[in-house]
């Protein structure tokens, strides 16, 4: 069975996305192949009104989902940094959740420590360690750029590991 997994790293200015393919030939983890399908970002211009930025995000997410046709989506759970930034991320995340609901797409949520634990076996790993794990797991020659895309691939990989454990 092959499943397409899309990771989304929410933000207002930049939403990272990373798509992978998970092929399971049996229940054993050793019979599983994970391949990178695509990665990148959706950007919204900072000089645009917030309502228009959210509309752009809404439209671009629908286009992305049409292109990638994921079976499941992995999204980062809100993690509080600075209040102003958290509110903007929460608004963008709300649009993402709306689009997923409209599409009736199943999703998994992961907090940053869960992603770090899944990829490095250490819940307080540094960002570079997670990025190197993404590169290694997907057999890439370099770390995906920008960071938001690498973070989205880390989310997709975390979902793949969870799905193969279930």
XYZ file of N, CA and C in Angstrom:
498
model
N 0.843 -1.175 0.000
C 0.000 0.000 0.000
C 0.891 1.242 0.000
N 0.542 2.212 -0.828
C 1.280 3.465 -0.899
C 0.374 4.602 -0.447
N 0.930 5.455 0.423
C 0.197 6.629 0.905
C 1.029 7.875 0.652
N 0.336 8.936 0.297
C 0.970 10.241 0.134
C 0.742 11.024 1.423
N 1.818 11.523 1.996
C 1.736 12.285 3.249
C 2.248 13.693 2.980
N 1.466 14.678 3.381
C 1.844 16.071 3.226
C 2.070 16.677 4.600
N 3.251 17.237 4.814
C 3.548 17.969 6.034
C 3.362 19.450 5.790
N 2.734 20.147 6.741
C 2.525 21.589 6.641
C 3.049 22.271 7.890
N 3.960 23.216 7.693
C 4.509 24.020 8.779
C 3.831 25.387 8.717
N 2.831 25.639 9.585
C 2.007 26.837 9.446
C 2.722 28.133 9.804
N 2.332 29.183 9.098
C 2.809 30.530 9.345
C 2.012 31.476 8.480
N 2.033 32.744 8.776
C 1.306 33.705 7.950
C 2.155 34.146 6.762
N 3.399 34.474 6.997
C 4.271 34.914 5.907
C 4.690 33.734 5.033
N 4.983 32.606 5.671
C 5.460 31.423 4.953
C 4.819 30.171 5.543
N 4.228 29.362 4.687
C 3.770 28.026 5.061
C 4.681 27.050 4.330
N 5.419 26.257 5.100
C 6.249 25.239 4.475
C 5.423 24.019 4.155
N 5.747 23.377 3.024
C 5.089 22.116 2.711
C 6.141 21.100 2.277
N 5.867 19.861 2.614
C 6.754 18.769 2.234
C 5.928 17.521 2.029
N 6.035 16.929 0.846
C 5.253 15.740 0.518
C 6.175 14.541 0.355
N 5.753 13.432 0.946
C 6.503 12.187 0.821
C 5.548 11.061 0.437
N 6.137 10.020 -0.082
C 5.395 8.815 -0.426
C 5.841 7.715 0.528
N 4.882 7.028 1.126
C 5.156 5.942 2.072
C 4.617 4.653 1.460
N 5.512 3.753 1.118
C 5.106 2.471 0.552
C 5.390 1.366 1.560
N 4.333 0.692 1.987
C 4.447 -0.418 2.938
C 4.091 -1.707 2.222
N 5.076 -2.589 2.088
C 4.846 -3.864 1.414
C 4.368 -4.943 2.387
N 4.589 -4.714 3.677
C 4.079 -5.617 4.718
C 4.015 -4.825 6.014
N 3.659 -5.484 7.103
C 3.550 -4.816 8.406
C 4.920 -4.514 9.010
N 5.981 -5.115 8.459
C 7.325 -4.905 9.006
C 7.897 -3.562 8.551
N 8.538 -2.861 9.471
C 9.154 -1.570 9.158
C 10.218 -1.711 8.074
N 10.917 -2.843 8.037
C 11.966 -3.047 7.038
C 11.401 -3.159 5.620
N 10.106 -3.414 5.494
C 9.452 -3.492 4.189
C 8.778 -2.170 3.811
N 9.315 -1.069 4.320
C 8.751 0.257 4.084
C 9.758 1.118 3.327
N 9.256 1.821 2.312
C 10.081 2.753 1.549
C 9.455 4.134 1.642
N 10.290 5.115 1.982
C 9.835 6.500 2.060
C 10.633 7.306 1.041
N 9.914 8.041 0.198
C 10.567 8.873 -0.816
C 10.015 10.287 -0.761
N 10.892 11.240 -1.031
C 10.481 12.633 -1.106
C 9.776 12.846 -2.449
N 8.620 13.526 -2.409
C 7.851 13.811 -3.613
C 8.060 15.267 -4.037
N 7.895 16.191 -3.090
C 8.012 17.608 -3.400
C 8.125 18.388 -2.096
N 8.684 19.574 -2.178
C 8.717 20.470 -1.021
C 8.816 21.897 -1.512
N 8.453 22.826 -0.637
C 8.528 24.238 -0.976
C 7.783 25.065 0.049
N 7.393 26.261 -0.352
C 6.686 27.164 0.549
C 5.581 27.901 -0.192
N 4.591 28.295 0.580
C 3.571 29.241 0.124
C 3.895 30.540 0.851
N 4.049 31.614 0.106
C 4.383 32.911 0.707
C 3.213 33.884 0.545
N 3.044 34.719 1.549
C 2.079 35.815 1.442
C 2.840 37.116 1.667
N 2.639 38.098 0.809
C 3.380 39.367 0.916
C 3.040 40.143 2.191
N 4.061 40.659 2.843
C 3.862 41.384 4.108
C 3.159 42.721 3.909
N 3.157 43.251 2.693
C 2.494 44.538 2.459
C 1.004 44.375 2.136
N 0.530 43.151 2.152
C -0.875 42.855 1.871
C -1.662 42.833 3.187
N -2.932 43.245 3.154
C -3.782 43.172 4.344
C -3.885 41.729 4.814
N -4.029 41.560 6.117
C -4.067 40.208 6.685
C -5.210 39.379 6.093
N -6.352 40.003 5.845
C -7.469 39.241 5.277
C -7.115 38.717 3.890
N -6.417 39.519 3.119
C -6.006 39.087 1.778
C -4.914 38.024 1.854
N -4.038 38.144 2.854
C -2.992 37.122 3.029
C -3.630 35.775 3.358
N -4.657 35.790 4.215
C -5.346 34.549 4.574
C -6.096 33.978 3.364
N -6.671 34.841 2.528
C -7.334 34.385 1.303
C -6.324 33.761 0.336
N -5.164 34.365 0.221
C -4.102 33.810 -0.631
C -3.696 32.433 -0.135
N -3.528 32.321 1.163
C -3.174 31.037 1.763
C -4.256 29.994 1.469
N -5.511 30.373 1.638
C -6.650 29.499 1.372
C -6.612 28.983 -0.073
N -6.485 29.904 -1.020
C -6.487 29.535 -2.439
C -5.275 28.676 -2.798
N -4.101 29.072 -2.316
C -2.878 28.328 -2.644
C -2.873 26.931 -2.029
N -3.465 26.784 -0.848
C -3.561 25.455 -0.233
C -4.457 24.533 -1.056
N -5.569 25.065 -1.531
C -6.443 24.258 -2.385
C -5.692 23.812 -3.648
N -4.942 24.716 -4.253
C -4.163 24.380 -5.444
C -3.126 23.311 -5.122
N -2.432 23.471 -4.001
C -1.413 22.504 -3.587
C -2.028 21.120 -3.361
N -3.168 21.077 -2.693
C -3.832 19.796 -2.438
C -4.303 19.150 -3.735
N -4.748 19.956 -4.700
C -5.129 19.419 -6.005
C -3.926 18.776 -6.689
N -2.770 19.414 -6.570
C -1.551 18.912 -7.222
C -1.006 17.659 -6.553
N -0.948 17.655 -5.226
C -0.263 16.576 -4.505
C -1.163 15.407 -4.113
N -2.462 15.644 -3.984
C -3.420 14.590 -3.649
C -2.989 13.743 -2.439
N -2.740 14.375 -1.280
C -2.303 13.598 -0.110
C -3.430 12.737 0.459
N -3.018 11.643 1.092
C -3.963 10.780 1.801
C -4.127 11.222 3.245
N -3.076 11.834 3.779
C -3.088 12.319 5.155
C -2.161 13.538 5.230
N -2.466 14.433 6.157
C -1.675 15.653 6.341
C -1.150 15.683 7.765
N 0.093 16.086 7.912
C 0.693 16.284 9.234
C 0.898 17.786 9.415
N 0.456 18.298 10.545
C 0.550 19.731 10.802
C 1.148 19.948 12.185
N 1.936 21.022 12.303
C 2.542 21.314 13.598
C 1.511 21.893 14.547
N 1.487 21.345 15.748
C 0.634 21.874 16.816
C 1.210 23.217 17.251
N 0.340 24.129 17.629
C 0.808 25.450 18.058
C 1.793 25.335 19.211
N 2.846 26.098 19.100
C 3.881 26.142 20.117
C 4.107 27.606 20.411
N 3.981 28.025 21.657
C 3.973 29.447 21.984
C 5.373 30.029 22.110
N 5.638 31.035 21.280
C 6.886 31.788 21.342
C 6.559 33.174 21.877
N 6.331 34.097 20.962
C 5.905 35.449 21.330
C 4.421 35.562 21.017
N 3.681 36.241 21.840
C 2.230 36.307 21.690
C 1.815 36.826 20.309
N 2.414 37.909 19.823
C 2.015 38.478 18.529
C 2.226 37.461 17.414
N 3.360 36.796 17.422
C 3.653 35.795 16.395
C 2.699 34.607 16.513
N 2.394 34.187 17.720
C 1.503 33.045 17.939
C 0.116 33.328 17.381
N -0.382 34.532 17.543
C -1.707 34.885 17.029
C -1.726 34.801 15.507
N -0.700 35.322 14.848
C -0.640 35.263 13.383
C -0.552 33.821 12.897
N 0.260 33.023 13.558
C 0.376 31.613 13.191
C -0.953 30.898 13.412
N -1.626 31.224 14.512
C -2.920 30.603 14.803
C -3.954 30.949 13.732
N -3.929 32.185 13.238
C -4.864 32.559 12.176
C -4.574 31.767 10.898
N -3.313 31.644 10.536
C -2.939 30.869 9.351
C -3.287 29.397 9.552
N -3.039 28.898 10.738
C -3.339 27.493 11.041
C -4.840 27.242 10.950
N -5.640 28.228 11.355
C -7.089 28.110 11.238
C -7.529 27.963 9.784
N -6.903 28.704 8.895
C -7.216 28.583 7.468
C -6.826 27.192 6.974
N -5.660 26.718 7.395
C -5.221 25.374 7.001
C -6.229 24.329 7.473
N -6.646 24.431 8.722
C -7.599 23.462 9.267
C -8.941 23.537 8.528
N -9.366 24.742 8.146
C -10.595 24.909 7.375
C -10.493 24.175 6.032
N -9.382 24.373 5.343
C -9.186 23.726 4.044
C -9.176 22.202 4.202
N -8.492 21.701 5.230
C -8.468 20.256 5.467
C -9.871 19.739 5.768
N -10.640 20.510 6.540
C -12.014 20.124 6.847
C -12.887 20.107 5.606
N -12.734 21.109 4.749
C -13.503 21.140 3.504
C -13.197 19.918 2.634
N -11.941 19.514 2.628
C -11.514 18.374 1.810
C -11.740 17.033 2.513
N -12.143 17.104 3.787
C -12.315 15.902 4.616
C -11.035 15.057 4.627
N -9.921 15.760 4.722
C -8.620 15.097 4.772
C -8.247 14.767 6.207
N -7.874 13.536 6.482
C -7.412 13.212 7.833
C -6.081 13.905 8.108
N -5.873 14.248 9.362
C -4.626 14.924 9.719
C -4.120 14.412 11.066
N -2.821 14.579 11.244
C -2.149 14.272 12.499
C -1.448 15.543 12.950
N -1.457 15.799 14.258
C -0.792 16.981 14.805
C 0.388 16.547 15.656
N 1.479 17.288 15.539
C 2.671 16.991 16.331
C 3.253 18.281 16.892
N 3.629 18.246 18.155
C 4.334 19.363 18.782
C 5.814 19.254 18.421
N 6.534 20.375 18.413
C 7.952 20.334 18.061
C 8.773 19.262 18.798
N 8.588 19.073 20.125
C 9.378 18.018 20.782
C 9.073 16.609 20.248
N 7.842 16.367 19.807
C 7.500 15.062 19.236
C 8.232 14.836 17.910
N 8.325 15.875 17.116
C 9.015 15.790 15.823
C 10.498 15.520 16.067
N 11.079 16.268 16.990
C 12.493 16.086 17.320
C 12.761 14.675 17.838
N 11.881 14.186 18.695
C 12.017 12.836 19.250
C 11.944 11.788 18.139
N 10.995 11.951 17.231
C 10.799 10.976 16.156
C 12.001 10.907 15.213
N 12.616 12.059 14.961
C 13.691 12.099 13.968
C 15.093 11.954 14.544
N 15.273 12.341 15.809
C 16.623 12.310 16.377
C 16.724 11.479 17.650
N 15.584 11.003 18.139
C 15.497 10.271 19.410
C 15.798 11.162 20.618
N 15.711 12.480 20.413
C 15.941 13.425 21.498
C 14.983 14.601 21.322
N 14.056 14.763 22.246
C 13.009 15.770 22.146
C 13.455 17.214 22.247
N 14.734 17.421 22.593
C 15.250 18.788 22.672
C 16.386 19.013 21.674
N 16.371 18.251 20.585
C 17.416 18.355 19.566
C 17.421 19.753 18.944
N 18.571 20.136 18.448
C 18.711 21.412 17.745
C 18.090 21.295 16.351
N 17.715 22.432 15.797
C 17.089 22.478 14.475
C 17.972 21.809 13.411
N 19.268 22.043 13.456
C 20.177 21.468 12.457
C 20.192 19.942 12.540
N 20.048 19.393 13.736
C 20.007 17.938 13.886
C 18.767 17.353 13.219
N 17.656 18.045 13.347
C 16.412 17.603 12.708
C 16.555 17.703 11.189
N 17.120 18.799 10.716
C 17.307 18.980 9.274
C 18.236 17.913 8.695
N 19.291 17.585 9.416
C 20.203 16.527 8.960
C 19.504 15.173 8.943
N 18.616 14.941 9.899
C 17.855 13.693 9.931
C 16.912 13.614 8.729
N 16.291 14.729 8.371
C 15.429 14.781 7.186
C 16.244 14.412 5.946
N 17.388 15.027 5.832
C 18.270 14.766 4.688
C 18.653 13.281 4.630
N 19.005 12.727 5.751
C 19.428 11.319 5.837
C 18.264 10.366 5.538
N 17.118 10.598 6.171
C 15.960 9.712 5.998
C 15.449 9.695 4.563
N 15.547 10.836 3.879
C 15.035 10.939 2.518
C 16.142 10.776 1.472
N 17.334 10.454 1.942
C 18.483 10.227 1.053
C 18.719 11.415 0.111
N 18.726 12.613 0.707
C 18.945 13.844 -0.053
C 20.407 14.248 0.045
N 20.893 14.970 -0.936
C 22.291 15.401 -0.937
C 22.521 16.653 -0.103
N 21.452 17.419 0.123
C 21.580 18.617 0.959
C 20.283 18.859 1.719
N 20.387 19.705 2.727
C 19.227 20.045 3.547
C 18.265 20.873 2.702
N 16.988 20.497 2.675
C 15.995 21.279 1.908
C 15.921 22.712 2.428
N 15.768 23.640 1.512
C 15.660 25.054 1.838
C 14.378 25.605 1.251
N 13.755 26.598 1.857
C 14.111 27.202 3.134
C 13.759 26.288 4.316
N 14.106 26.740 5.514
C 13.884 25.957 6.738
C 12.430 25.499 6.882
N 11.498 26.337 6.446
C 10.074 25.999 6.584
C 9.734 24.730 5.802
N 10.361 24.564 4.648
C 10.132 23.358 3.841
C 10.758 22.139 4.519
N 11.951 22.313 5.081
C 12.602 21.212 5.810
C 11.757 20.821 7.021
N 11.200 21.809 7.697
C 10.330 21.541 8.851
C 9.084 20.764 8.419
N 8.530 21.108 7.267
C 7.348 20.412 6.760
C 7.679 18.963 6.407
N 8.853 18.734 5.824
C 9.272 17.355 5.534
C 9.474 16.577 6.828
N 9.982 17.242 7.868
C 10.135 16.590 9.173
C 8.770 16.178 9.725
N 7.770 17.021 9.544
C 6.407 16.679 9.957
C 5.889 15.465 9.190
N 6.102 15.454 7.884
C 5.644 14.332 7.061
C 6.333 13.037 7.485
N 7.618 13.098 7.769
C 8.354 11.913 8.215
C 7.843 11.434 9.570
N 7.566 12.365 10.473
C 7.033 11.996 11.785
C 5.704 11.245 11.616
N 4.864 11.733 10.713
C 3.592 11.062 10.437
C 3.837 9.675 9.852
N 4.806 9.569 8.942
C 5.117 8.266 8.344
C 5.556 7.268 9.416
N 6.403 7.714 10.319
C 6.877 6.829 11.408
C 5.700 6.400 12.291
N 4.804 7.329 12.567
C 3.635 7.009 13.393
C 2.737 6.005 12.682
N 2.508 6.236 11.412
C 1.623 5.349 10.644
C 2.201 3.939 10.506
N 3.519 3.818 10.455
C 4.130 2.496 10.341
C 4.167 1.790 11.706
N 4.055 2.574 12.799
C 4.005 1.992 14.146
C 2.622 1.454 14.485
N 1.598 2.082 13.885
C 0.208 1.705 14.207
C -0.186 0.360 13.612
